[in-house]
Tab-separated table of C-alpha atoms in Angstrom:
chain	number	residue	atom	x	y	z
A	234	MET	CA	-12.701	0.617	9.995
A	235	PHE	CA	-9.216	2.426	11.064
A	236	HIS	CA	-8.745	4.982	13.544
A	237	THR	CA	-6.883	8.327	12.811
A	238	LEU	CA	-4.761	10.932	14.940
A	239	GLY	CA	-4.396	14.301	13.792
A	240	ASP	CA	-4.252	15.607	10.380
A	241	ILE	CA	-2.184	12.906	8.679
A	242	PRO	CA	-2.830	9.339	7.871
A	243	GLU	CA	-2.465	6.743	10.654
A	244	LEU	CA	0.796	4.471	10.347
A	245	ILE	CA	-0.075	0.937	10.676
A	246	LYS	CA	2.935	-1.062	11.744
A	247	ASN	CA	4.063	-4.387	11.233
A	248	GLU	CA	3.077	-5.427	14.513
A	249	LYS	CA	-0.309	-4.861	14.418
A	250	TYR	CA	-1.087	-7.625	11.562
A	251	LEU	CA	2.211	-9.539	11.060
A	252	GLN	CA	3.033	-10.470	14.417
A	253	ASP	CA	2.287	-14.228	14.902
A	254	ALA	CA	2.754	-15.031	11.026
A	255	PRO	CA	4.564	-13.389	7.860
A	256	VAL	CA	1.200	-12.605	6.086
A	257	CYS	CA	-2.218	-11.550	7.194
A	258	ILE	CA	-5.691	-12.114	5.270
A	259	ASP	CA	-8.984	-10.592	6.568
A	260	ARG	CA	-12.153	-9.045	5.257
A	261	TYR	CA	-13.135	-5.712	5.980
A	262	ILE	CA	-16.486	-3.672	5.503
A	263	TYR	CA	-16.510	-0.344	4.829
A	264	LYS	CA	-19.591	1.748	5.434
A	265	LYS	CA	-20.548	5.172	3.681
A	266	THR	CA	-19.527	8.052	6.125
A	267	ALA	CA	-19.395	10.909	3.620
A	268	PRO	CA	-20.822	11.648	-0.015
A	269	ASP	CA	-17.790	10.769	-1.582
A	270	ALA	CA	-14.055	9.805	-0.972
A	271	ALA	CA	-12.879	13.598	-2.655
A	272	SER	CA	-14.828	15.186	0.933
A	273	GLN	CA	-13.078	12.809	3.572
A	274	GLY	CA	-9.782	14.607	5.274
A	275	LEU	CA	-6.543	13.493	4.802
A	276	SER	CA	-6.788	12.074	8.493
A	277	SER	CA	-9.255	9.401	7.332
A	278	LEU	CA	-6.625	7.597	5.307
A	279	HIS	CA	-3.969	5.464	6.655
A	280	GLU	CA	-0.327	4.021	5.608
A	281	HIS	CA	1.133	0.923	6.631
A	282	GLN	CA	4.708	-0.488	6.842
A	283	PHE	CA	3.902	-3.072	4.660
A	284	ILE	CA	2.626	-4.472	0.967
A	285	GLU	CA	-1.215	-4.673	0.749
A	286	ILE	CA	-3.074	-6.577	-2.088
A	287	SER	CA	-6.943	-5.808	-1.733
A	288	TYR	CA	-9.432	-6.846	-3.950
A	289	VAL	CA	-13.409	-5.999	-3.936
A	290	GLU	CA	-15.588	-8.620	-2.941
A	291	LYS	CA	-18.897	-6.867	-2.780
A	292	GLY	CA	-20.654	-3.442	-3.221
A	293	SER	CA	-18.978	-0.311	-4.853
A	294	GLY	CA	-17.018	2.488	-3.549
A	295	PHE	CA	-13.827	4.499	-3.814
A	296	HIS	CA	-9.852	4.255	-3.493
A	297	ARG	CA	-8.231	7.157	-2.477
A	298	ILE	CA	-4.465	7.719	-2.408
A	299	TRP	CA	-3.304	11.244	-1.206
A	300	ASN	CA	-5.952	13.416	-3.089
A	301	GLU	CA	-6.590	10.756	-6.044
A	302	SER	CA	-9.450	8.512	-6.191
A	303	SER	CA	-10.520	5.289	-8.291
A	304	VAL	CA	-13.894	3.463	-8.392
A	305	MET	CA	-13.803	0.051	-6.976
A	306	GLU	CA	-16.345	-2.431	-7.545
A	307	PRO	CA	-16.360	-6.197	-7.531
A	308	GLY	CA	-13.034	-7.225	-9.690
A	309	ALA	CA	-10.988	-4.366	-9.010
A	310	LEU	CA	-7.932	-5.192	-7.243
A	311	VAL	CA	-5.073	-2.763	-5.873
A	312	ILE	CA	-1.442	-3.696	-5.182
A	313	LEU	CA	-0.252	-1.152	-2.533
A	314	ASN	CA	3.506	-0.187	-1.982
A	315	ALA	CA	4.424	0.516	1.940
A	316	ALA	CA	4.180	3.692	3.310
A	317	VAL	CA	1.483	4.960	0.442
A	318	PRO	CA	-1.587	7.089	2.353
A	319	HIS	CA	-4.742	5.646	0.821
A	320	GLY	CA	-8.294	4.621	1.994
A	321	PHE	CA	-11.300	2.918	0.990
A	322	PHE	CA	-14.812	4.226	0.802
A	323	SER	CA	-18.165	3.128	0.166
A	324	GLU	CA	-20.854	4.994	-1.835
A	325	SER	CA	-23.918	3.287	-0.797
A	326	ASP	CA	-25.961	4.250	2.167
A	327	THR	CA	-27.241	0.407	2.673
A	328	GLU	CA	-24.496	-1.798	0.661
A	329	PRO	CA	-21.142	-1.503	2.416
A	330	LEU	CA	-17.994	-1.772	0.576
A	331	ILE	CA	-16.256	-5.584	1.472
A	332	VAL	CA	-12.792	-5.573	0.902
A	333	ARG	CA	-10.566	-8.740	1.263
A	334	SER	CA	-6.809	-8.014	1.769
A	335	LEU	CA	-3.777	-9.724	2.338
A	336	PHE	CA	-0.619	-7.749	4.113
A	337	PHE	CA	2.838	-8.949	4.336
A	338	ASP	CA	6.530	-7.338	4.781
A	339	ILE	CA	8.661	-8.191	1.580
A	340	GLN	CA	11.530	-8.435	4.044
A	341	ASP	CA	10.343	-10.720	6.017
A	342	LEU	CA	9.662	-13.066	2.940
A	343	TYR	CA	12.620	-12.561	0.907
A	344	GLY	CA	16.295	-11.259	0.996
A	345	ASN	CA	17.408	-9.961	-2.416
A	346	GLU	CA	16.946	-7.565	-5.034
A	347	ILE	CA	13.189	-8.305	-4.726
A	348	THR	CA	13.506	-6.098	-1.395
A	349	GLU	CA	15.132	-3.216	-3.009
A	350	ILE	CA	12.676	-0.381	-3.114
A	351	GLY	CA	12.893	1.245	-6.501
A	352	GLY	CA	14.773	-1.434	-8.063
A	353	ASP	CA	13.802	-3.036	-11.078
A	354	LYS	CA	13.202	-6.173	-9.823
A	355	TYR	CA	11.416	-4.849	-6.528
A	356	LEU	CA	8.367	-7.343	-5.886
A	357	PHE	CA	9.118	-9.064	-9.260
A	358	GLY	CA	8.887	-5.724	-11.103
A	359	LEU	CA	5.654	-4.849	-10.507
A	360	PHE	CA	5.854	-1.202	-9.551
A	361	ALA	CA	7.902	-0.458	-12.168
A	362	LYS	CA	5.306	2.109	-13.658
A	363	ASN	CA	3.630	3.599	-10.522
A	364	ASN	CA	5.959	3.060	-7.091
A	365	PHE	CA	2.726	3.928	-5.088
A	366	VAL	CA	0.077	1.428	-6.798
A	367	VAL	CA	-1.007	-0.939	-9.490
A	368	SER	CA	-5.011	-1.186	-10.517
A	369	LEU	CA	-6.493	-3.878	-12.027
A	370	SER	CA	-10.063	-4.775	-12.923
A	371	LEU	CA	-10.179	-8.658	-13.008
A	372	LYS	CA	-12.999	-10.363	-14.981
A	373	PRO	CA	-14.584	-13.460	-13.434
A	374	LYS	CA	-12.209	-16.091	-13.731
A	375	TYR	CA	-9.331	-14.261	-12.876
A	376	LEU	CA	-10.650	-12.726	-9.776
A	377	LYS	CA	-11.668	-16.755	-8.636
A	378	ALA	CA	-7.864	-17.521	-9.324
A	379	VAL	CA	-6.675	-14.890	-6.878
A	380	SER	CA	-9.602	-15.523	-4.472
A	381	GLN	CA	-8.187	-19.245	-4.608
A	382	LYS	CA	-4.818	-18.286	-3.966
A	383	PHE	CA	-5.918	-16.135	-1.066
A	384	ASP	CA	-7.822	-19.114	0.530
A	385	GLU	CA	-4.421	-21.092	-0.001
A	386	ILE	CA	-2.219	-18.811	2.000
A	387	GLU	CA	-4.815	-18.346	4.555
A	388	LEU	CA	-4.998	-22.014	5.172
A	389	GLU	CA	-1.446	-22.272	5.517
A	390	THR	CA	-1.235	-19.566	8.254
A	391	GLU	CA	-4.057	-21.222	10.298
A	392	GLU	CA	-2.840	-24.544	10.022
A	393	LYS	CA	0.940	-24.199	10.354
A	394	LYS	CA	1.880	-27.618	8.628
A	395	LEU	CA	5.725	-28.498	8.234
A	396	ASP	CA	7.565	-25.913	6.302
A	397	TRP	CA	4.085	-23.619	6.356
A	398	LYS	CA	6.462	-20.382	5.734
A	399	ASP	CA	8.192	-21.864	2.924
A	400	VAL	CA	5.128	-22.697	1.236
A	401	ILE	CA	3.689	-19.211	1.948
A	402	ARG	CA	6.815	-17.581	0.639
A	403	SER	CA	6.261	-19.671	-2.443
A	404	GLN	CA	2.539	-19.160	-2.700
A	405	ILE	CA	3.018	-15.338	-2.478
A	406	ALA	CA	5.794	-15.160	-5.266
A	407	LEU	CA	3.536	-16.724	-7.311
A	408	LEU	CA	0.828	-14.567	-6.936
A	409	LEU	CA	2.880	-11.630	-7.391
A	410	LEU	CA	4.136	-13.145	-10.581
A	411	GLN	CA	0.543	-13.808	-11.678
A	412	LEU	CA	-0.692	-10.399	-11.024
A	413	LYS	CA	2.161	-9.114	-13.063
A	414	ARG	CA	1.063	-11.514	-15.778
A	415	LEU	CA	-2.749	-9.695	-15.362
A	416	ALA	CA	-0.801	-6.149	-15.428
A	417	VAL	CA	0.702	-6.546	-18.517
A	418	TYR	CA	-1.458	-8.990	-20.569
A	419	SER	CA	-4.926	-8.267	-19.444
A	420	SER	CA	-6.921	-4.855	-18.231
A	421	PHE	CA	-4.281	-3.199	-16.895
A	422	GLN	CA	-5.157	0.380	-15.523
A	423	GLN	CA	-2.519	2.689	-14.494
A	424	THR	CA	-2.809	6.221	-13.723
A	425	ASN	CA	-0.336	8.832	-13.553
A	426	PRO	CA	-2.166	12.111	-13.038
A	427	GLN	CA	-0.381	15.581	-13.693
A	428	ASN	CA	3.247	15.075	-12.374
A	429	ASN	CA	2.670	11.789	-10.862
A	430	THR	CA	5.317	9.959	-13.110
A	431	PRO	CA	7.277	7.103	-12.163
A	432	GLU	CA	10.360	8.574	-10.967
A	433	ASN	CA	8.469	10.978	-8.811
A	434	THR	CA	6.240	8.181	-7.311
A	435	ILE	CA	9.467	6.338	-6.398
A	436	LEU	CA	11.035	9.644	-5.134
A	437	VAL	CA	8.033	10.544	-2.490
A	438	SER	CA	7.968	6.959	-1.444
A	439	GLU	CA	11.643	6.839	-0.492
A	440	VAL	CA	11.240	10.401	1.244
A	441	LEU	CA	8.087	8.781	2.992
A	442	ARG	CA	10.247	5.672	3.964
A	443	LEU	CA	12.925	8.088	5.777
A	444	VAL	CA	10.323	10.271	7.565
A	445	GLN	CA	9.327	7.058	9.442
A	446	GLU	CA	12.850	5.994	9.963
A	447	HIS	CA	14.451	9.186	11.027
A	448	TYR	CA	11.465	11.349	12.513
A	449	ALA	CA	12.682	11.211	16.170
A	450	ASP	CA	15.627	12.867	14.958
A	451	PRO	CA	15.076	16.207	15.953
A	452	LEU	CA	17.865	17.519	13.820
A	453	PHE	CA	16.046	15.555	10.610
A	454	SER	CA	14.940	17.797	7.667
A	455	MET	CA	14.753	17.936	4.258
A	456	LYS	CA	18.867	18.868	3.868
A	457	ASN	CA	18.939	15.310	5.243
A	458	VAL	CA	17.048	13.925	2.586
A	459	SER	CA	18.376	15.511	0.044
A	460	GLU	CA	21.951	14.199	1.092
A	461	LEU	CA	20.555	10.633	1.548
A	462	LEU	CA	18.699	10.522	-1.849
A	463	HIS	CA	21.619	12.609	-3.524
A	464	ILE	CA	18.526	14.767	-5.094
A	465	SER	CA	18.571	18.766	-4.532
A	466	SER	CA	15.906	20.028	-2.058
A	467	SER	CA	13.905	21.789	-4.698
A	468	SER	CA	13.291	18.700	-6.576
A	469	ILE	CA	12.126	16.659	-3.710
A	470	SER	CA	10.205	19.466	-2.643
A	471	ARG	CA	8.303	19.897	-5.646
A	472	SER	CA	7.630	16.159	-6.480
A	473	PHE	CA	6.623	15.952	-2.545
A	474	ARG	CA	4.083	18.516	-3.095
A	475	ASP	CA	3.089	17.823	-6.547
A	476	ILE	CA	1.760	14.358	-5.602
A	477	THR	CA	0.754	14.780	-1.526
A	478	GLY	CA	-0.395	18.353	-1.601
A	479	LYS	CA	1.440	19.173	1.504
A	480	TYR	CA	5.024	21.000	1.790
A	481	PHE	CA	7.411	18.638	3.237
A	482	SER	CA	7.776	20.548	6.334
A	483	ASP	CA	4.029	20.419	7.418
A	484	TYR	CA	3.956	16.767	6.874
A	485	LEU	CA	7.212	16.164	9.232
A	486	CYS	CA	5.882	18.393	11.900
A	487	PHE	CA	2.283	16.558	11.950
A	488	TYR	CA	3.939	13.197	11.783
A	489	ARG	CA	6.070	13.901	14.910
A	490	ILE	CA	3.125	15.345	16.633
A	491	ARG	CA	1.123	12.125	15.974
A	492	GLN	CA	3.610	9.742	17.093
A	493	ALA	CA	4.303	12.079	20.132
A	494	VAL	CA	0.798	11.539	20.994
């Protein structure tokens, strides 16, 4: 579905999906391309500059973030932060994995503390425990409610009636708050394997964001990251390696090469 360059995930920029409206909703069909998600190379993943909310409509498969994979079946929903390398993969040779996705840039919709990455109120606190992803397993009635909200938002983007962007802003807020309730009170599933603590995932998210912003500066390095985040280089390097499986210098090098291509 997504094309990649080089040995690191493709960066999907806002204008690819969010050029004509503040949100984008679509269905994606993933066919089996390897025995399992773990056998896929890192270049089979992608990352983007916007928030993604995706749920499985049909089929089964896996969702991979960096080197960690989780099972995806009908009712499975993920909320993904920006700059998180990930990918969906089908496990069946005959039945594809069908995923419905909603994309939006939080900065385009809101202009307050909800948009402050790493803050307690960021995205209404959805990423309080894991700054990469929130994973839910929805019961049919909740999945139906989420699907209906997707339908309402999609209809607004198509019809573009009076104040349609304000309506979308309100609907996205309501959707996020409903998902937060489900995350807290329903079948909340959150995994932080090994050293993937909330602090580490927030830190690595910030590092990935800084790479996106400053990769074109030939003098940009771990020293700059350390100074901008006010954290020692050794601590950043250790967290980055633990979560991504890559050294920061290697990631920065590959990122620059891909952008040059």
